[in-house]
């Protein structure tokens, strides 16, 4: 089982986003049968079976084994990953694209960049898994509490200068055996834990 799987196909995304099927995916972090799941979530086994067949058809759960139960054999399934992320690419032509956002200092642009990371890494992770290779990536995560907007601006300027110098030092566009990497840096305020979610029809 993979830790994270990026769902790319729209049909699979729709299946995973159904509340009942999302609950079943969470329950199937460990192998279980339809009967066991039905007892666990309080739902008729036939209905659970229907949802499991849909999830299996979209490659979100897989068959593990058959176990005897009351003179019959029941199928045991498990989720294909510990958790799932829906790729922005599942929206097709409506998916976000950084090249369509002009304001490079906007939240929209940062979201578009993050969406591209999910889409591209999802594709690369699937290819690496098929080839049984480890994907070479680097991820950094840090929290910084700035004393003032002026210091935040100064930090941004120094960070930009440092990244520019490092990129100039190590970039070689003509290296015959080189491989291009994408570097993305983003900084955003951390949401307050007790702040209510804004209404989707209203501006934040």
mmCIF file of C-alpha atoms in Angstrom:
data_model
loop_
_atom_site.group_PDB
_atom_site.id
_atom_site.type_symbol
_atom_site.label_atom_id
_atom_site.label_comp_id
_atom_site.label_asym_id
_atom_site.label_seq_id
_atom_site.Cartn_x
_atom_site.Cartn_y
_atom_site.Cartn_z
ATOM 1 C CA UNK A 1 0.000 0.000 0.000
ATOM 2 C CA UNK A 2 1.282 3.455 -0.924
ATOM 3 C CA UNK A 3 1.147 6.232 1.672
ATOM 4 C CA UNK A 4 -0.473 8.741 -0.689
ATOM 5 C CA UNK A 5 -2.133 8.250 -4.058
ATOM 6 C CA UNK A 6 -3.030 11.121 -6.377
ATOM 7 C CA UNK A 7 -6.337 10.484 -8.158
ATOM 8 C CA UNK A 8 -6.106 11.751 -11.717
ATOM 9 C CA UNK A 9 -9.169 10.366 -13.518
ATOM 10 C CA UNK A 10 -12.435 12.325 -13.085
ATOM 11 C CA UNK A 11 -14.502 9.157 -12.680
ATOM 12 C CA UNK A 12 -12.246 7.863 -9.900
ATOM 13 C CA UNK A 13 -12.332 11.277 -8.215
ATOM 14 C CA UNK A 14 -16.132 11.292 -8.266
ATOM 15 C CA UNK A 15 -16.196 7.812 -6.766
ATOM 16 C CA UNK A 16 -13.778 8.720 -3.971
ATOM 17 C CA UNK A 17 -15.598 11.955 -3.105
ATOM 18 C CA UNK A 18 -18.876 10.187 -2.392
ATOM 19 C CA UNK A 19 -19.261 10.391 1.430
ATOM 20 C CA UNK A 20 -20.020 6.688 1.895
ATOM 21 C CA UNK A 21 -17.192 5.555 -0.351
ATOM 22 C CA UNK A 22 -14.786 7.985 1.301
ATOM 23 C CA UNK A 23 -15.723 6.402 4.659
ATOM 24 C CA UNK A 24 -15.141 2.920 3.237
ATOM 25 C CA UNK A 25 -11.726 3.954 1.905
ATOM 26 C CA UNK A 26 -10.774 5.168 5.363
ATOM 27 C CA UNK A 27 -12.009 1.932 6.954
ATOM 28 C CA UNK A 28 -10.057 -0.140 4.418
ATOM 29 C CA UNK A 29 -6.666 1.038 5.622
ATOM 30 C CA UNK A 30 -6.660 -2.529 6.942
ATOM 31 C CA UNK A 31 -8.084 -5.477 4.939
ATOM 32 C CA UNK A 32 -11.770 -6.153 5.566
ATOM 33 C CA UNK A 33 -14.768 -7.838 3.979
ATOM 34 C CA UNK A 34 -18.114 -6.317 3.043
ATOM 35 C CA UNK A 35 -19.729 -8.080 6.004
ATOM 36 C CA UNK A 36 -17.202 -6.684 8.465
ATOM 37 C CA UNK A 37 -17.559 -3.192 7.024
ATOM 38 C CA UNK A 38 -21.353 -3.397 7.116
ATOM 39 C CA UNK A 39 -21.292 -4.232 10.812
ATOM 40 C CA UNK A 40 -18.737 -1.504 11.495
ATOM 41 C CA UNK A 41 -20.574 1.372 9.805
ATOM 42 C CA UNK A 42 -24.148 0.139 10.298
ATOM 43 C CA UNK A 43 -25.143 -0.361 6.678
ATOM 44 C CA UNK A 44 -26.671 -3.317 4.776
ATOM 45 C CA UNK A 45 -24.021 -5.613 3.332
ATOM 46 C CA UNK A 46 -25.578 -5.432 -0.158
ATOM 47 C CA UNK A 47 -25.202 -1.651 -0.182
ATOM 48 C CA UNK A 48 -21.627 -1.885 1.063
ATOM 49 C CA UNK A 49 -20.886 -4.420 -1.667
ATOM 50 C CA UNK A 50 -22.234 -2.035 -4.302
ATOM 51 C CA UNK A 51 -19.921 0.758 -3.173
ATOM 52 C CA UNK A 52 -16.935 -1.601 -2.890
ATOM 53 C CA UNK A 53 -17.446 -2.803 -6.462
ATOM 54 C CA UNK A 54 -17.395 0.816 -7.625
ATOM 55 C CA UNK A 55 -14.211 1.579 -5.708
ATOM 56 C CA UNK A 56 -12.554 -1.568 -7.017
ATOM 57 C CA UNK A 57 -13.546 -0.745 -10.590
ATOM 58 C CA UNK A 58 -11.717 2.566 -10.275
ATOM 59 C CA UNK A 59 -8.606 1.003 -8.744
ATOM 60 C CA UNK A 60 -9.070 2.569 -5.310
ATOM 61 C CA UNK A 61 -9.325 -0.763 -3.477
ATOM 62 C CA UNK A 62 -7.873 -4.126 -4.396
ATOM 63 C CA UNK A 63 -8.619 -7.773 -3.719
ATOM 64 C CA UNK A 64 -6.536 -9.433 -0.989
ATOM 65 C CA UNK A 65 -7.968 -12.885 -0.420
ATOM 66 C CA UNK A 66 -11.082 -14.998 0.098
ATOM 67 C CA UNK A 67 -12.108 -16.121 3.571
ATOM 68 C CA UNK A 68 -14.638 -18.795 4.529
ATOM 69 C CA UNK A 69 -17.778 -17.457 6.239
ATOM 70 C CA UNK A 70 -20.845 -19.546 7.114
ATOM 71 C CA UNK A 71 -20.166 -22.092 4.403
ATOM 72 C CA UNK A 72 -19.439 -19.439 1.785
ATOM 73 C CA UNK A 73 -16.398 -17.480 0.736
ATOM 74 C CA UNK A 74 -16.254 -13.724 1.127
ATOM 75 C CA UNK A 75 -13.851 -11.356 -0.597
ATOM 76 C CA UNK A 76 -11.430 -9.321 1.492
ATOM 77 C CA UNK A 77 -10.347 -5.940 0.131
ATOM 78 C CA UNK A 78 -7.905 -3.219 1.135
ATOM 79 C CA UNK A 79 -7.406 0.374 0.038
ATOM 80 C CA UNK A 80 -4.630 0.942 -2.486
ATOM 81 C CA UNK A 81 -3.217 3.814 -0.399
ATOM 82 C CA UNK A 82 -3.254 5.173 3.124
ATOM 83 C CA UNK A 83 -4.720 8.469 1.921
ATOM 84 C CA UNK A 84 -5.789 10.123 -1.313
ATOM 85 C CA UNK A 85 -5.479 13.503 -3.035
ATOM 86 C CA UNK A 86 -7.560 14.509 -6.028
ATOM 87 C CA UNK A 87 -5.357 15.968 -8.745
ATOM 88 C CA UNK A 88 -6.446 19.319 -10.191
ATOM 89 C CA UNK A 89 -5.994 17.592 -13.535
ATOM 90 C CA UNK A 90 -9.217 15.692 -12.842
ATOM 91 C CA UNK A 91 -11.057 18.892 -13.836
ATOM 92 C CA UNK A 92 -9.661 18.701 -17.354
ATOM 93 C CA UNK A 93 -9.753 21.999 -19.236
ATOM 94 C CA UNK A 94 -11.104 23.769 -16.140
ATOM 95 C CA UNK A 95 -8.077 22.842 -14.027
ATOM 96 C CA UNK A 96 -5.844 25.627 -12.770
ATOM 97 C CA UNK A 97 -2.772 26.636 -14.778
ATOM 98 C CA UNK A 98 -0.064 29.014 -13.448
ATOM 99 C CA UNK A 99 0.478 30.452 -16.927
ATOM 100 C CA UNK A 100 -3.066 31.884 -16.886
ATOM 101 C CA UNK A 101 -2.446 33.911 -13.715
ATOM 102 C CA UNK A 102 -0.769 37.285 -14.261
ATOM 103 C CA UNK A 103 -0.383 38.451 -10.678
ATOM 104 C CA UNK A 104 2.673 36.560 -9.404
ATOM 105 C CA UNK A 105 2.144 37.948 -5.884
ATOM 106 C CA UNK A 106 -1.430 36.672 -5.538
ATOM 107 C CA UNK A 107 -2.906 33.744 -3.645
ATOM 108 C CA UNK A 108 -4.309 32.512 -6.976
ATOM 109 C CA UNK A 109 -0.803 32.109 -8.387
ATOM 110 C CA UNK A 110 0.463 30.263 -5.304
ATOM 111 C CA UNK A 111 -2.542 27.922 -5.481
ATOM 112 C CA UNK A 112 -1.909 27.316 -9.177
ATOM 113 C CA UNK A 113 1.729 26.432 -8.472
ATOM 114 C CA UNK A 114 0.731 24.039 -5.677
ATOM 115 C CA UNK A 115 -1.819 22.427 -7.990
ATOM 116 C CA UNK A 116 0.858 21.892 -10.630
ATOM 117 C CA UNK A 117 3.108 20.236 -8.038
ATOM 118 C CA UNK A 118 0.325 17.782 -7.143
ATOM 119 C CA UNK A 119 -0.391 17.030 -10.794
ATOM 120 C CA UNK A 120 3.242 16.522 -11.823
ATOM 121 C CA UNK A 121 4.323 14.625 -8.706
ATOM 122 C CA UNK A 122 1.292 12.365 -8.975
ATOM 123 C CA UNK A 123 2.338 11.396 -12.505
ATOM 124 C CA UNK A 124 6.004 10.916 -11.543
ATOM 125 C CA UNK A 125 5.117 8.897 -8.432
ATOM 126 C CA UNK A 126 2.985 6.499 -10.493
ATOM 127 C CA UNK A 127 5.788 6.034 -13.012
ATOM 128 C CA UNK A 128 8.350 5.460 -10.265
ATOM 129 C CA UNK A 129 6.080 2.916 -8.548
ATOM 130 C CA UNK A 130 5.603 0.996 -11.806
ATOM 131 C CA UNK A 131 9.368 0.926 -12.367
ATOM 132 C CA UNK A 132 9.993 0.069 -8.686
ATOM 133 C CA UNK A 133 12.218 3.124 -8.341
ATOM 134 C CA UNK A 134 12.475 5.780 -5.639
ATOM 135 C CA UNK A 135 11.598 9.236 -6.904
ATOM 136 C CA UNK A 136 14.337 11.784 -6.013
ATOM 137 C CA UNK A 137 12.549 14.797 -4.506
ATOM 138 C CA UNK A 138 13.263 17.477 -1.907
ATOM 139 C CA UNK A 139 10.652 19.112 0.297
ATOM 140 C CA UNK A 140 11.143 21.756 2.961
ATOM 141 C CA UNK A 141 8.555 22.944 5.467
ATOM 142 C CA UNK A 142 9.123 25.681 8.038
ATOM 143 C CA UNK A 143 7.151 28.150 10.136
ATOM 144 C CA UNK A 144 8.403 31.725 10.584
ATOM 145 C CA UNK A 145 6.778 34.400 12.752
ATOM 146 C CA UNK A 146 7.770 37.773 11.345
ATOM 147 C CA UNK A 147 7.970 40.720 13.706
ATOM 148 C CA UNK A 148 6.692 43.169 11.094
ATOM 149 C CA UNK A 149 5.641 43.462 7.432
ATOM 150 C CA UNK A 150 8.964 45.204 6.780
ATOM 151 C CA UNK A 151 10.944 42.200 8.028
ATOM 152 C CA UNK A 152 8.718 39.892 5.994
ATOM 153 C CA UNK A 153 9.547 41.901 2.878
ATOM 154 C CA UNK A 154 13.244 41.855 3.725
ATOM 155 C CA UNK A 155 13.163 38.089 4.202
ATOM 156 C CA UNK A 156 11.480 37.684 0.804
ATOM 157 C CA UNK A 157 14.152 39.806 -0.847
ATOM 158 C CA UNK A 158 17.015 37.889 0.776
ATOM 159 C CA UNK A 159 15.418 34.528 -0.034
ATOM 160 C CA UNK A 160 14.931 35.520 -3.668
ATOM 161 C CA UNK A 161 18.544 36.630 -3.905
ATOM 162 C CA UNK A 162 19.830 33.399 -2.315
ATOM 163 C CA UNK A 163 17.758 31.153 -4.599
ATOM 164 C CA UNK A 164 18.787 33.153 -7.673
ATOM 165 C CA UNK A 165 22.468 32.763 -6.804
ATOM 166 C CA UNK A 166 22.127 29.032 -6.108
ATOM 167 C CA UNK A 167 20.189 28.435 -9.313
ATOM 168 C CA UNK A 168 22.810 30.299 -11.333
ATOM 169 C CA UNK A 169 25.580 28.238 -9.722
ATOM 170 C CA UNK A 170 24.073 24.797 -10.319
ATOM 171 C CA UNK A 171 21.976 25.206 -13.465
ATOM 172 C CA UNK A 172 23.482 23.794 -16.652
ATOM 173 C CA UNK A 173 21.062 23.808 -19.533
ATOM 174 C CA UNK A 174 23.546 22.007 -21.806
ATOM 175 C CA UNK A 175 24.456 19.087 -19.490
ATOM 176 C CA UNK A 176 23.998 15.943 -21.648
ATOM 177 C CA UNK A 177 23.110 13.682 -18.718
ATOM 178 C CA UNK A 178 21.349 16.332 -16.634
ATOM 179 C CA UNK A 179 17.726 16.321 -15.588
ATOM 180 C CA UNK A 180 15.570 19.420 -15.165
ATOM 181 C CA UNK A 181 13.982 19.978 -11.752
ATOM 182 C CA UNK A 182 11.229 22.370 -10.790
ATOM 183 C CA UNK A 183 11.753 24.476 -7.661
ATOM 184 C CA UNK A 184 8.781 26.163 -6.032
ATOM 185 C CA UNK A 185 8.816 28.338 -2.922
ATOM 186 C CA UNK A 186 5.690 29.751 -1.346
ATOM 187 C CA UNK A 187 4.948 31.594 1.871
ATOM 188 C CA UNK A 188 1.451 32.175 3.211
ATOM 189 C CA UNK A 189 -0.170 32.995 6.562
ATOM 190 C CA UNK A 190 -1.121 29.982 8.677
ATOM 191 C CA UNK A 191 -4.918 29.832 9.145
ATOM 192 C CA UNK A 192 -6.146 30.419 12.669
ATOM 193 C CA UNK A 193 -7.481 27.106 14.055
ATOM 194 C CA UNK A 194 -10.635 28.670 15.503
ATOM 195 C CA UNK A 195 -11.513 30.824 12.493
ATOM 196 C CA UNK A 196 -14.784 29.732 10.809
ATOM 197 C CA UNK A 197 -14.811 28.751 7.162
ATOM 198 C CA UNK A 198 -16.045 31.575 4.889
ATOM 199 C CA UNK A 199 -19.205 31.002 2.878
ATOM 200 C CA UNK A 200 -18.316 29.829 -0.625
ATOM 201 C CA UNK A 201 -20.527 32.522 -2.185
ATOM 202 C CA UNK A 202 -18.915 35.362 -0.261
ATOM 203 C CA UNK A 203 -15.475 36.879 -0.537
ATOM 204 C CA UNK A 204 -13.053 36.034 2.342
#
